[in-house]
mmCIF file of C-alpha atoms in Angstrom:
data_model
loop_
_atom_site.group_PDB
_atom_site.id
_atom_site.type_symbol
_atom_site.label_atom_id
_atom_site.label_comp_id
_atom_site.label_asym_id
_atom_site.label_seq_id
_atom_site.Cartn_x
_atom_site.Cartn_y
_atom_site.Cartn_z
ATOM 1 C CA UNK J 212 0.000 0.000 0.000
ATOM 2 C CA UNK J 213 3.055 2.254 -0.026
ATOM 3 C CA UNK J 214 1.961 3.865 -3.328
ATOM 4 C CA UNK J 215 -1.444 4.807 -1.921
ATOM 5 C CA UNK J 216 -2.320 8.345 -0.921
ATOM 6 C CA UNK J 217 -5.332 9.031 1.251
ATOM 7 C CA UNK J 218 -6.435 12.649 1.441
ATOM 8 C CA UNK J 219 -8.710 13.714 4.309
ATOM 9 C CA UNK J 220 -10.601 16.989 3.908
ATOM 10 C CA UNK J 221 -11.433 18.364 7.349
ATOM 11 C CA UNK J 222 -9.230 18.463 10.429
ATOM 12 C CA UNK J 223 -11.913 18.259 13.101
ATOM 13 C CA UNK J 224 -12.678 15.370 15.437
ATOM 14 C CA UNK J 225 -13.452 12.925 12.635
ATOM 15 C CA UNK J 226 -10.567 13.826 10.344
ATOM 16 C CA UNK J 227 -7.921 13.703 13.043
ATOM 17 C CA UNK J 228 -9.275 10.453 14.471
ATOM 18 C CA UNK J 229 -9.277 8.873 11.017
ATOM 19 C CA UNK J 230 -5.650 9.841 10.407
ATOM 20 C CA UNK J 231 -4.630 8.465 13.813
ATOM 21 C CA UNK J 232 -6.648 5.274 13.387
ATOM 22 C CA UNK J 233 -5.259 4.604 9.906
ATOM 23 C CA UNK J 234 -1.755 4.537 11.320
ATOM 24 C CA UNK J 235 -2.903 2.400 14.253
ATOM 25 C CA UNK J 236 -4.479 -0.048 11.799
ATOM 26 C CA UNK J 237 -1.235 -0.342 9.842
ATOM 27 C CA UNK J 238 -1.831 1.934 6.865
ATOM 28 C CA UNK J 239 1.612 2.719 5.438
ATOM 29 C CA UNK J 240 0.785 4.954 2.489
ATOM 30 C CA UNK J 241 0.956 8.722 2.305
ATOM 31 C CA UNK J 242 -1.581 10.504 4.451
ATOM 32 C CA UNK J 243 -2.599 14.150 3.966
ATOM 33 C CA UNK J 244 -4.926 15.945 6.384
ATOM 34 C CA UNK J 245 -6.352 19.257 5.172
ATOM 35 C CA UNK J 246 -7.798 21.902 7.487
ATOM 36 C CA UNK J 247 -9.188 25.196 6.248
ATOM 37 C CA UNK J 248 -8.366 26.872 9.577
ATOM 38 C CA UNK J 249 -4.816 27.878 10.463
ATOM 39 C CA UNK J 250 -5.035 26.638 14.050
ATOM 40 C CA UNK J 251 -3.819 23.181 14.989
ATOM 41 C CA UNK J 252 -6.820 20.798 15.112
ATOM 42 C CA UNK J 253 -8.773 21.325 18.323
ATOM 43 C CA UNK J 254 -11.793 20.131 20.283
ATOM 44 C CA UNK J 255 -14.952 22.147 19.724
ATOM 45 C CA UNK J 256 -17.020 21.351 22.863
ATOM 46 C CA UNK J 257 -14.832 23.351 25.321
ATOM 47 C CA UNK J 258 -15.134 26.522 23.229
ATOM 48 C CA UNK J 259 -18.525 27.429 24.718
ATOM 49 C CA UNK J 260 -17.566 26.545 28.306
ATOM 50 C CA UNK J 261 -14.093 26.073 29.805
ATOM 51 C CA UNK J 262 -12.288 28.028 27.106
ATOM 52 C CA UNK J 263 -14.613 31.039 27.456
ATOM 53 C CA UNK J 264 -14.093 30.969 31.224
ATOM 54 C CA UNK J 265 -10.318 30.900 30.649
ATOM 55 C CA UNK J 266 -10.268 27.678 32.654
ATOM 56 C CA UNK J 267 -8.571 25.904 29.746
ATOM 57 C CA UNK J 268 -5.626 27.314 27.745
ATOM 58 C CA UNK J 269 -5.541 27.034 23.979
ATOM 59 C CA UNK J 270 -3.101 24.142 23.970
ATOM 60 C CA UNK J 271 -5.452 22.387 26.402
ATOM 61 C CA UNK J 272 -8.123 22.022 23.718
ATOM 62 C CA UNK J 273 -5.869 20.578 21.011
ATOM 63 C CA UNK J 274 -6.941 17.195 19.682
ATOM 64 C CA UNK J 275 -3.302 16.116 19.449
ATOM 65 C CA UNK J 276 -0.027 17.772 20.309
ATOM 66 C CA UNK J 277 1.971 19.427 17.492
ATOM 67 C CA UNK J 278 4.515 16.590 17.436
ATOM 68 C CA UNK J 279 1.878 13.930 16.834
ATOM 69 C CA UNK J 280 1.503 14.633 13.125
ATOM 70 C CA UNK J 281 5.154 14.413 12.002
ATOM 71 C CA UNK J 282 5.781 11.483 14.345
ATOM 72 C CA UNK J 283 2.964 9.568 12.617
ATOM 73 C CA UNK J 284 3.854 10.718 9.087
ATOM 74 C CA UNK J 285 0.654 12.685 8.757
ATOM 75 C CA UNK J 286 1.101 15.628 6.427
ATOM 76 C CA UNK J 287 -0.917 18.401 8.051
ATOM 77 C CA UNK J 288 -1.910 21.161 5.638
ATOM 78 C CA UNK J 289 -3.566 24.023 7.532
ATOM 79 C CA UNK J 290 -5.266 27.025 6.004
ATOM 80 C CA UNK J 291 -5.989 24.998 2.850
ATOM 81 C CA UNK J 292 -9.457 24.840 1.320
ATOM 82 C CA UNK J 293 -10.538 22.178 -1.160
ATOM 83 C CA UNK J 294 -12.544 23.712 -4.010
ATOM 84 C CA UNK J 295 -13.007 20.966 -6.616
ATOM 85 C CA UNK J 296 -12.970 17.183 -6.880
ATOM 86 C CA UNK J 297 -11.933 15.758 -10.251
ATOM 87 C CA UNK J 298 -13.432 12.331 -9.704
ATOM 88 C CA UNK J 299 -12.370 10.874 -13.038
ATOM 89 C CA UNK J 300 -8.701 11.732 -12.483
ATOM 90 C CA UNK J 301 -8.883 11.262 -8.692
ATOM 91 C CA UNK J 302 -7.502 14.718 -8.066
ATOM 92 C CA UNK J 303 -8.420 17.333 -5.477
ATOM 93 C CA UNK J 304 -7.974 20.997 -6.347
ATOM 94 C CA UNK J 305 -7.198 23.474 -3.573
ATOM 95 C CA UNK J 306 -7.890 27.195 -3.420
ATOM 96 C CA UNK J 307 -4.139 27.807 -3.256
ATOM 97 C CA UNK J 308 -3.795 26.264 -6.725
ATOM 98 C CA UNK J 309 -2.242 23.038 -5.492
ATOM 99 C CA UNK J 310 -3.564 19.765 -6.887
ATOM 100 C CA UNK J 311 -3.477 16.534 -4.859
ATOM 101 C CA UNK J 312 -3.785 13.049 -6.297
ATOM 102 C CA UNK J 313 -5.623 10.526 -4.159
ATOM 103 C CA UNK J 314 -6.290 6.817 -4.086
ATOM 104 C CA UNK J 315 -9.092 7.427 -1.591
ATOM 105 C CA UNK J 316 -10.614 10.757 -0.612
ATOM 106 C CA UNK J 317 -12.395 11.236 2.706
ATOM 107 C CA UNK J 318 -14.719 14.176 3.303
ATOM 108 C CA UNK J 319 -14.833 15.065 7.013
ATOM 109 C CA UNK J 320 -16.055 18.573 6.344
ATOM 110 C CA UNK J 321 -18.485 18.919 9.256
ATOM 111 C CA UNK J 322 -20.896 21.820 9.196
ATOM 112 C CA UNK J 323 -21.166 25.574 9.429
ATOM 113 C CA UNK J 324 -23.424 27.662 11.599
ATOM 114 C CA UNK J 325 -26.814 28.349 10.060
ATOM 115 C CA UNK J 326 -27.087 31.961 8.909
ATOM 116 C CA UNK J 327 -29.762 34.187 10.441
ATOM 117 C CA UNK J 328 -31.168 36.297 7.584
ATOM 118 C CA UNK J 329 -32.016 39.478 9.461
ATOM 119 C CA UNK J 330 -30.842 43.064 9.383
ATOM 120 C CA UNK J 331 -27.620 43.652 11.303
ATOM 121 C CA UNK J 332 -26.463 40.031 11.474
ATOM 122 C CA UNK J 333 -22.984 41.065 10.300
ATOM 123 C CA UNK J 334 -22.443 43.946 12.724
ATOM 124 C CA UNK J 335 -19.361 44.001 14.922
ATOM 125 C CA UNK J 336 -20.277 42.218 18.148
ATOM 126 C CA UNK J 337 -22.545 39.624 16.517
ATOM 127 C CA UNK J 338 -21.080 36.133 16.774
ATOM 128 C CA UNK J 339 -21.564 32.494 16.071
ATOM 129 C CA UNK J 340 -19.495 29.956 17.973
ATOM 130 C CA UNK J 341 -18.059 27.168 15.853
ATOM 131 C CA UNK J 342 -14.360 27.944 15.409
ATOM 132 C CA UNK J 343 -11.399 28.796 17.605
ATOM 133 C CA UNK J 344 -11.142 32.177 15.885
ATOM 134 C CA UNK J 345 -14.742 32.944 16.809
ATOM 135 C CA UNK J 346 -14.187 31.752 20.386
ATOM 136 C CA UNK J 347 -11.145 34.021 20.788
ATOM 137 C CA UNK J 348 -13.091 37.051 19.638
ATOM 138 C CA UNK J 349 -16.118 36.112 21.722
ATOM 139 C CA UNK J 350 -14.001 35.658 24.838
ATOM 140 C CA UNK J 351 -12.565 39.156 24.426
ATOM 141 C CA UNK J 352 -15.999 40.755 24.031
ATOM 142 C CA UNK J 353 -17.373 38.810 26.970
ATOM 143 C CA UNK J 354 -14.939 40.562 29.309
ATOM 144 C CA UNK J 355 -16.638 43.942 28.855
ATOM 145 C CA UNK J 356 -20.139 43.242 27.561
ATOM 146 C CA UNK J 357 -22.964 43.689 30.074
ATOM 147 C CA UNK J 358 -26.135 43.129 28.025
ATOM 148 C CA UNK J 359 -25.917 39.888 26.076
ATOM 149 C CA UNK J 360 -28.484 38.497 23.651
ATOM 150 C CA UNK J 361 -28.488 34.808 22.747
ATOM 151 C CA UNK J 362 -30.550 33.588 19.781
ATOM 152 C CA UNK J 363 -31.306 29.876 19.915
ATOM 153 C CA UNK J 364 -31.852 27.518 22.866
ATOM 154 C CA UNK J 365 -29.857 24.579 21.564
ATOM 155 C CA UNK J 366 -26.755 23.176 23.213
ATOM 156 C CA UNK J 367 -24.432 26.001 22.125
ATOM 157 C CA UNK J 368 -26.820 28.816 23.065
ATOM 158 C CA UNK J 369 -27.572 27.352 26.480
ATOM 159 C CA UNK J 370 -23.948 26.494 27.259
ATOM 160 C CA UNK J 371 -22.856 30.007 26.377
ATOM 161 C CA UNK J 372 -25.766 31.601 28.248
ATOM 162 C CA UNK J 373 -24.887 29.696 31.428
ATOM 163 C CA UNK J 374 -21.229 30.704 31.086
ATOM 164 C CA UNK J 375 -22.067 34.389 30.550
ATOM 165 C CA UNK J 376 -24.591 34.467 33.409
ATOM 166 C CA UNK J 377 -22.034 32.898 35.766
ATOM 167 C CA UNK J 378 -19.803 35.910 35.078
ATOM 168 C CA UNK J 379 -22.485 38.336 36.170
ATOM 169 C CA UNK J 380 -23.701 39.384 32.727
ATOM 170 C CA UNK J 381 -27.328 40.150 31.925
ATOM 171 C CA UNK J 382 -28.373 37.454 29.482
ATOM 172 C CA UNK J 383 -31.583 37.316 27.466
ATOM 173 C CA UNK J 384 -32.121 34.183 25.375
ATOM 174 C CA UNK J 385 -34.707 33.989 22.568
ATOM 175 C CA UNK J 386 -36.084 30.782 21.066
ATOM 176 C CA UNK J 387 -38.811 30.265 18.469
ATOM 177 C CA UNK J 388 -39.849 26.923 19.958
ATOM 178 C CA UNK J 389 -41.820 26.614 23.181
ATOM 179 C CA UNK J 390 -38.999 24.947 25.134
ATOM 180 C CA UNK J 391 -35.195 24.616 25.211
ATOM 181 C CA UNK J 392 -33.429 21.875 23.225
ATOM 182 C CA UNK J 393 -36.781 20.928 21.697
ATOM 183 C CA UNK J 394 -35.223 18.802 18.926
ATOM 184 C CA UNK J 395 -32.838 16.978 21.268
ATOM 185 C CA UNK J 396 -34.533 16.155 24.585
ATOM 186 C CA UNK J 397 -37.850 15.191 26.156
ATOM 187 C CA UNK J 398 -40.306 17.832 27.397
ATOM 188 C CA UNK J 399 -39.438 16.741 30.961
ATOM 189 C CA UNK J 400 -35.747 17.543 30.510
ATOM 190 C CA UNK J 401 -36.586 20.766 28.675
ATOM 191 C CA UNK J 402 -38.677 21.880 31.659
ATOM 192 C CA UNK J 403 -35.896 20.960 34.067
ATOM 193 C CA UNK J 404 -33.293 22.973 32.156
ATOM 194 C CA UNK J 405 -35.618 25.943 31.695
ATOM 195 C CA UNK J 406 -36.000 26.124 35.466
ATOM 196 C CA UNK J 407 -32.270 25.645 35.974
ATOM 197 C CA UNK J 408 -31.300 28.420 33.555
ATOM 198 C CA UNK J 409 -33.712 30.794 35.212
ATOM 199 C CA UNK J 410 -31.913 30.020 38.468
ATOM 200 C CA UNK J 411 -28.577 30.642 36.730
ATOM 201 C CA UNK J 412 -29.843 34.153 35.945
ATOM 202 C CA UNK J 413 -30.712 33.691 32.259
ATOM 203 C CA UNK J 414 -33.882 35.429 31.070
ATOM 204 C CA UNK J 415 -35.614 32.919 28.791
ATOM 205 C CA UNK J 416 -38.042 34.010 26.071
ATOM 206 C CA UNK J 417 -39.848 31.200 24.213
ATOM 207 C CA UNK J 418 -42.066 31.571 21.136
ATOM 208 C CA UNK J 419 -40.131 34.764 20.554
ATOM 209 C CA UNK J 420 -37.519 35.924 18.100
ATOM 210 C CA UNK J 421 -35.109 38.703 17.232
ATOM 211 C CA UNK J 422 -36.180 40.298 13.948
ATOM 212 C CA UNK J 423 -33.397 42.879 13.570
ATOM 213 C CA UNK J 424 -30.072 43.834 15.109
ATOM 214 C CA UNK J 425 -29.330 47.541 15.306
ATOM 215 C CA UNK J 426 -25.931 49.179 15.567
ATOM 216 C CA UNK J 427 -24.048 52.407 16.009
ATOM 217 C CA UNK J 428 -20.806 53.071 14.157
ATOM 218 C CA UNK J 429 -20.813 49.502 12.870
ATOM 219 C CA UNK J 430 -21.167 47.958 16.337
ATOM 220 C CA UNK J 431 -24.226 46.218 17.774
ATOM 221 C CA UNK J 432 -26.228 48.380 20.179
ATOM 222 C CA UNK J 433 -29.693 46.802 20.423
ATOM 223 C CA UNK J 434 -32.043 44.148 19.083
ATOM 224 C CA UNK J 435 -35.619 44.422 17.875
ATOM 225 C CA UNK J 436 -37.991 41.654 18.951
ATOM 226 C CA UNK J 437 -40.895 40.049 17.129
ATOM 227 C CA UNK J 438 -43.358 42.063 19.218
ATOM 228 C CA UNK J 439 -41.670 45.313 18.182
ATOM 229 C CA UNK J 440 -39.917 46.055 21.461
ATOM 230 C CA UNK J 441 -36.210 46.837 21.653
ATOM 231 C CA UNK J 442 -33.536 45.643 24.085
ATOM 232 C CA UNK J 443 -30.018 47.020 24.584
ATOM 233 C CA UNK J 444 -27.268 44.662 23.448
ATOM 234 C CA UNK J 445 -23.504 44.837 23.787
ATOM 235 C CA UNK J 446 -23.076 41.537 21.985
ATOM 236 C CA UNK J 447 -25.228 38.891 20.295
ATOM 237 C CA UNK J 448 -24.582 35.164 19.959
ATOM 238 C CA UNK J 449 -26.432 33.326 17.192
ATOM 239 C CA UNK J 450 -26.741 29.586 17.737
ATOM 240 C CA UNK J 451 -29.517 28.243 15.526
ATOM 241 C CA UNK J 452 -27.975 24.988 14.348
ATOM 242 C CA UNK J 453 -25.654 23.705 11.653
ATOM 243 C CA UNK J 454 -25.814 23.354 7.890
ATOM 244 C CA UNK J 455 -23.825 20.370 6.539
ATOM 245 C CA UNK J 456 -20.724 21.349 4.575
ATOM 246 C CA UNK J 457 -21.576 19.230 1.548
ATOM 247 C CA UNK J 458 -21.114 21.764 -1.246
ATOM 248 C CA UNK J 459 -17.786 20.257 -2.373
ATOM 249 C CA UNK J 460 -19.419 16.856 -2.796
ATOM 250 C CA UNK J 461 -22.542 18.215 -4.506
ATOM 251 C CA UNK J 462 -20.492 20.243 -6.981
ATOM 252 C CA UNK J 463 -18.733 17.057 -8.090
ATOM 253 C CA UNK J 464 -22.009 15.171 -8.561
ATOM 254 C CA UNK J 465 -21.811 13.090 -5.390
ATOM 255 C CA UNK J 466 -25.219 12.297 -3.899
ATOM 256 C CA UNK J 467 -25.951 14.694 -1.017
ATOM 257 C CA UNK J 468 -29.705 14.982 -0.290
ATOM 258 C CA UNK J 469 -29.283 16.190 3.302
ATOM 259 C CA UNK J 470 -25.582 16.029 3.879
ATOM 260 C CA UNK J 471 -23.347 13.565 2.048
ATOM 261 C CA UNK J 472 -25.072 10.212 1.654
ATOM 262 C CA UNK J 473 -22.984 7.137 2.472
ATOM 263 C CA UNK J 474 -23.566 3.381 2.465
ATOM 264 C CA UNK J 475 -22.734 0.809 5.140
ATOM 265 C CA UNK J 476 -19.034 1.132 4.207
ATOM 266 C CA UNK J 477 -19.205 4.922 4.641
ATOM 267 C CA UNK J 478 -18.623 5.255 0.889
ATOM 268 C CA UNK J 479 -20.411 7.936 -1.107
ATOM 269 C CA UNK J 480 -21.956 7.413 -4.548
ATOM 270 C CA UNK J 481 -18.322 7.443 -5.752
ATOM 271 C CA UNK J 482 -16.592 4.274 -4.522
ATOM 272 C CA UNK J 483 -13.293 6.135 -4.072
ATOM 273 C CA UNK J 484 -14.784 8.949 -1.982
ATOM 274 C CA UNK J 485 -15.874 8.423 1.620
ATOM 275 C CA UNK J 486 -17.428 10.686 4.231
ATOM 276 C CA UNK J 487 -17.659 10.806 8.037
ATOM 277 C CA UNK J 488 -18.982 13.099 10.747
ATOM 278 C CA UNK J 489 -21.556 15.868 11.003
ATOM 279 C CA UNK J 490 -21.995 16.171 7.249
ATOM 280 C CA UNK J 491 -22.866 12.497 6.718
ATOM 281 C CA UNK J 492 -26.359 11.259 5.869
ATOM 282 C CA UNK J 493 -26.373 7.584 6.803
ATOM 283 C CA UNK J 494 -28.620 4.715 7.807
ATOM 284 C CA UNK J 495 -28.541 4.520 11.588
ATOM 285 C CA UNK J 496 -29.303 1.030 12.876
ATOM 286 C CA UNK J 497 -30.463 2.324 16.263
ATOM 287 C CA UNK J 498 -32.892 4.717 14.625
ATOM 288 C CA UNK J 499 -33.920 2.439 11.800
ATOM 289 C CA UNK J 500 -33.777 5.347 9.374
ATOM 290 C CA UNK J 501 -31.416 7.568 7.404
ATOM 291 C CA UNK J 502 -30.304 10.665 9.247
ATOM 292 C CA UNK J 503 -27.487 13.045 10.093
ATOM 293 C CA UNK J 504 -25.954 13.038 13.563
ATOM 294 C CA UNK J 505 -24.072 16.060 14.882
ATOM 295 C CA UNK J 506 -21.913 14.623 17.652
ATOM 296 C CA UNK J 507 -18.288 13.977 18.517
ATOM 297 C CA UNK J 508 -19.152 10.315 19.109
ATOM 298 C CA UNK J 509 -20.535 9.892 15.608
ATOM 299 C CA UNK J 510 -17.509 11.521 13.987
ATOM 300 C CA UNK J 511 -14.883 9.591 15.944
ATOM 301 C CA UNK J 512 -16.606 6.207 15.800
ATOM 302 C CA UNK J 513 -17.209 6.542 12.069
ATOM 303 C CA UNK J 514 -13.531 7.445 11.694
ATOM 304 C CA UNK J 515 -12.394 4.338 13.559
ATOM 305 C CA UNK J 516 -14.731 2.164 11.490
ATOM 306 C CA UNK J 517 -13.589 3.666 8.195
ATOM 307 C CA UNK J 518 -9.918 3.213 9.102
ATOM 308 C CA UNK J 519 -10.493 -0.516 9.434
ATOM 309 C CA UNK J 520 -12.400 -0.693 6.170
ATOM 310 C CA UNK J 521 -9.748 1.220 4.244
ATOM 311 C CA UNK J 522 -7.056 -1.274 5.269
ATOM 312 C CA UNK J 523 -9.239 -4.220 4.365
ATOM 313 C CA UNK J 524 -10.449 -5.240 7.813
ATOM 314 C CA UNK J 525 -14.100 -6.134 8.477
ATOM 315 C CA UNK J 526 -16.055 -3.434 10.308
ATOM 316 C CA UNK J 527 -19.589 -2.135 10.673
ATOM 317 C CA UNK J 528 -20.759 1.221 11.919
ATOM 318 C CA UNK J 529 -23.498 0.323 14.392
ATOM 319 C CA UNK J 530 -22.386 2.291 17.451
ATOM 320 C CA UNK J 531 -24.880 3.626 19.978
ATOM 321 C CA UNK J 532 -25.330 7.375 19.381
ATOM 322 C CA UNK J 533 -24.534 9.466 22.436
ATOM 323 C CA UNK J 534 -24.314 13.158 23.161
ATOM 324 C CA UNK J 535 -23.500 15.475 26.033
ATOM 325 C CA UNK J 536 -23.803 19.092 27.087
ATOM 326 C CA UNK J 537 -22.374 20.896 30.132
ATOM 327 C CA UNK J 538 -24.581 23.775 31.262
ATOM 328 C CA UNK J 539 -23.566 25.422 34.508
ATOM 329 C CA UNK J 540 -23.180 22.651 37.089
ATOM 330 C CA UNK J 541 -25.381 20.292 35.083
ATOM 331 C CA UNK J 542 -24.032 17.549 32.823
ATOM 332 C CA UNK J 543 -26.621 16.307 30.365
ATOM 333 C CA UNK J 544 -25.814 12.976 28.700
ATOM 334 C CA UNK J 545 -27.981 11.194 26.147
ATOM 335 C CA UNK J 546 -27.673 7.673 24.781
ATOM 336 C CA UNK J 547 -29.886 6.534 21.933
ATOM 337 C CA UNK J 548 -33.144 8.283 21.027
ATOM 338 C CA UNK J 549 -36.165 9.128 23.168
ATOM 339 C CA UNK J 550 -38.270 11.236 20.805
ATOM 340 C CA UNK J 551 -40.443 8.319 19.649
ATOM 341 C CA UNK J 552 -40.822 6.756 23.088
ATOM 342 C CA UNK J 553 -44.328 5.818 24.211
ATOM 343 C CA UNK J 554 -43.283 5.404 27.854
ATOM 344 C CA UNK J 555 -40.810 7.426 29.939
ATOM 345 C CA UNK J 556 -39.558 6.107 33.288
ATOM 346 C CA UNK J 557 -37.819 8.342 35.834
ATOM 347 C CA UNK J 558 -35.010 7.193 38.114
ATOM 348 C CA UNK J 559 -33.540 9.709 40.521
ATOM 349 C CA UNK J 560 -34.951 13.115 41.366
ATOM 350 C CA UNK J 561 -35.429 16.422 39.614
ATOM 351 C CA UNK J 562 -35.211 18.110 43.017
ATOM 352 C CA UNK J 563 -31.812 16.538 43.700
ATOM 353 C CA UNK J 564 -30.601 17.662 40.247
ATOM 354 C CA UNK J 565 -29.599 14.083 39.471
ATOM 355 C CA UNK J 566 -31.884 11.857 37.425
ATOM 356 C CA UNK J 567 -32.252 9.664 34.365
ATOM 357 C CA UNK J 568 -35.187 9.233 32.004
ATOM 358 C CA UNK J 569 -35.446 5.827 30.331
ATOM 359 C CA UNK J 570 -37.474 5.854 27.116
ATOM 360 C CA UNK J 571 -39.293 2.778 25.818
ATOM 361 C CA UNK J 572 -41.155 2.082 22.594
ATOM 362 C CA UNK J 573 -43.358 -0.987 22.433
ATOM 363 C CA UNK J 574 -41.651 -2.204 25.590
ATOM 364 C CA UNK J 575 -38.101 -1.926 24.213
ATOM 365 C CA UNK J 576 -35.510 0.536 25.526
ATOM 366 C CA UNK J 577 -34.720 3.181 22.904
ATOM 367 C CA UNK J 578 -32.768 5.837 24.805
ATOM 368 C CA UNK J 579 -31.768 7.370 28.115
ATOM 369 C CA UNK J 580 -31.341 11.007 29.177
ATOM 370 C CA UNK J 581 -29.201 11.538 32.265
ATOM 371 C CA UNK J 582 -28.442 14.655 34.273
ATOM 372 C CA UNK J 583 -25.516 14.409 36.701
ATOM 373 C CA UNK J 584 -25.812 10.614 36.480
ATOM 374 C CA UNK J 585 -22.701 9.512 34.596
ATOM 375 C CA UNK J 586 -23.053 5.941 35.824
ATOM 376 C CA UNK J 587 -26.551 5.645 34.388
ATOM 377 C CA UNK J 588 -25.301 7.013 31.074
ATOM 378 C CA UNK J 589 -22.491 4.480 30.782
ATOM 379 C CA UNK J 590 -24.923 1.717 31.727
ATOM 380 C CA UNK J 591 -27.400 2.908 29.094
ATOM 381 C CA UNK J 592 -24.761 2.680 26.385
ATOM 382 C CA UNK J 593 -24.124 -0.935 27.400
ATOM 383 C CA UNK J 594 -27.831 -1.792 27.476
ATOM 384 C CA UNK J 595 -28.443 -0.298 24.036
ATOM 385 C CA UNK J 596 -25.213 -1.467 22.440
ATOM 386 C CA UNK J 597 -25.539 -5.050 23.624
ATOM 387 C CA UNK J 598 -29.321 -5.166 23.136
ATOM 388 C CA UNK J 599 -29.858 -6.242 26.749
ATOM 389 C CA UNK J 600 -33.522 -6.706 27.553
ATOM 390 C CA UNK J 601 -34.912 -4.540 30.323
ATOM 391 C CA UNK J 602 -38.509 -3.713 31.210
ATOM 392 C CA UNK J 603 -40.069 -0.396 32.229
ATOM 393 C CA UNK J 604 -41.200 -2.086 35.453
ATOM 394 C CA UNK J 605 -37.640 -3.056 36.347
ATOM 395 C CA UNK J 606 -36.392 0.482 35.734
ATOM 396 C CA UNK J 607 -39.285 2.012 37.692
ATOM 397 C CA UNK J 608 -38.503 -0.043 40.808
ATOM 398 C CA UNK J 609 -36.003 2.015 42.869
ATOM 399 C CA UNK J 610 -34.790 -1.212 44.483
ATOM 400 C CA UNK J 611 -33.700 -2.685 41.141
ATOM 401 C CA UNK J 612 -29.965 -3.146 40.716
ATOM 402 C CA UNK J 613 -29.279 -1.812 37.226
ATOM 403 C CA UNK J 614 -25.660 -2.953 37.301
ATOM 404 C CA UNK J 615 -26.840 -6.524 37.581
ATOM 405 C CA UNK J 616 -28.107 -6.251 34.023
ATOM 406 C CA UNK J 617 -24.555 -5.987 32.645
ATOM 407 C CA UNK J 618 -22.695 -7.933 35.314
ATOM 408 C CA UNK J 619 -20.822 -10.894 33.782
ATOM 409 C CA UNK J 620 -22.504 -14.213 34.537
ATOM 410 C CA UNK J 621 -20.440 -17.020 36.035
#
């Protein structure tokens, strides 16, 4: 395989993990990892929490140290953007004018923040939070801003709101839906976090939106709400979800109906082009449907699976989806899916700020939401991943020993 050259487009969690796993699996060909940012590849989750609080230095969020790449013969090309795939010639054209040949091409392009099409969205002091560059700028503004507007009550918006409120800032958060994290969690967990954020000092506004952002001398000064009222604003964070970065694939004729579509081998409609991570539209065995998953777990587990496949080893991507979000002193962890559950069983206590919700559909466990219950989360991943049978009645009984379900039998 020494004449092979694998090119990975995207130096996020998935791309870096794939490069590392390829070497671990014995791939000996040339390996090129492209990143369109100039920073060394880094973790994204801390950007809205520990990094903003200055509790973590920049080198503390790196995915790998700077020596890792040369030591593993990974050619790291930063600040390079792929602009065209010549599928017939197996060549990748870069914005810099460079052309790379490939034996296999992997698209780990992730996603970009969804644009909010309103007046003033590009004023100085209006941010999204996806990149290290954005986090640096946001952290600087956060030191002096007093009136902060957050648009969107997803993970990023809520994580940032909790961080800003903990630093004594006035935070108003606006969400079109009637509850926080409406697409990701049960109504019960939404209600719990709404109450918690109010206690953190965040002013929550549901079924409400910002219709315009006003500025003075090019800098944000206020926002106009859907009811016509105006609020002062020193800075605005927009967190209304991601759009898959699939334009490179679509331009080359690769099938991308809602992100880049892949088969069970993580191959696209071109057998020499593969895709992993947030941008991938795949059949999820735990969901029983095609979907995109925006999570670190999905990106890294797909990367490990693809590494095996590319070196000729058998592998299937059937990992249990899991997610997490740290908001204030609350750690939310989710395994599987609860949105289609017909029965929800509570273990723990909302009042004690430590609980798990077990979701069942037709008597089968489909997912678990946990707050400050890391043990329950790890157990849930075992139950779902190993298809261990458990009943709602067993979960509902506080005397039940959940660990006995996964304890090795003698």
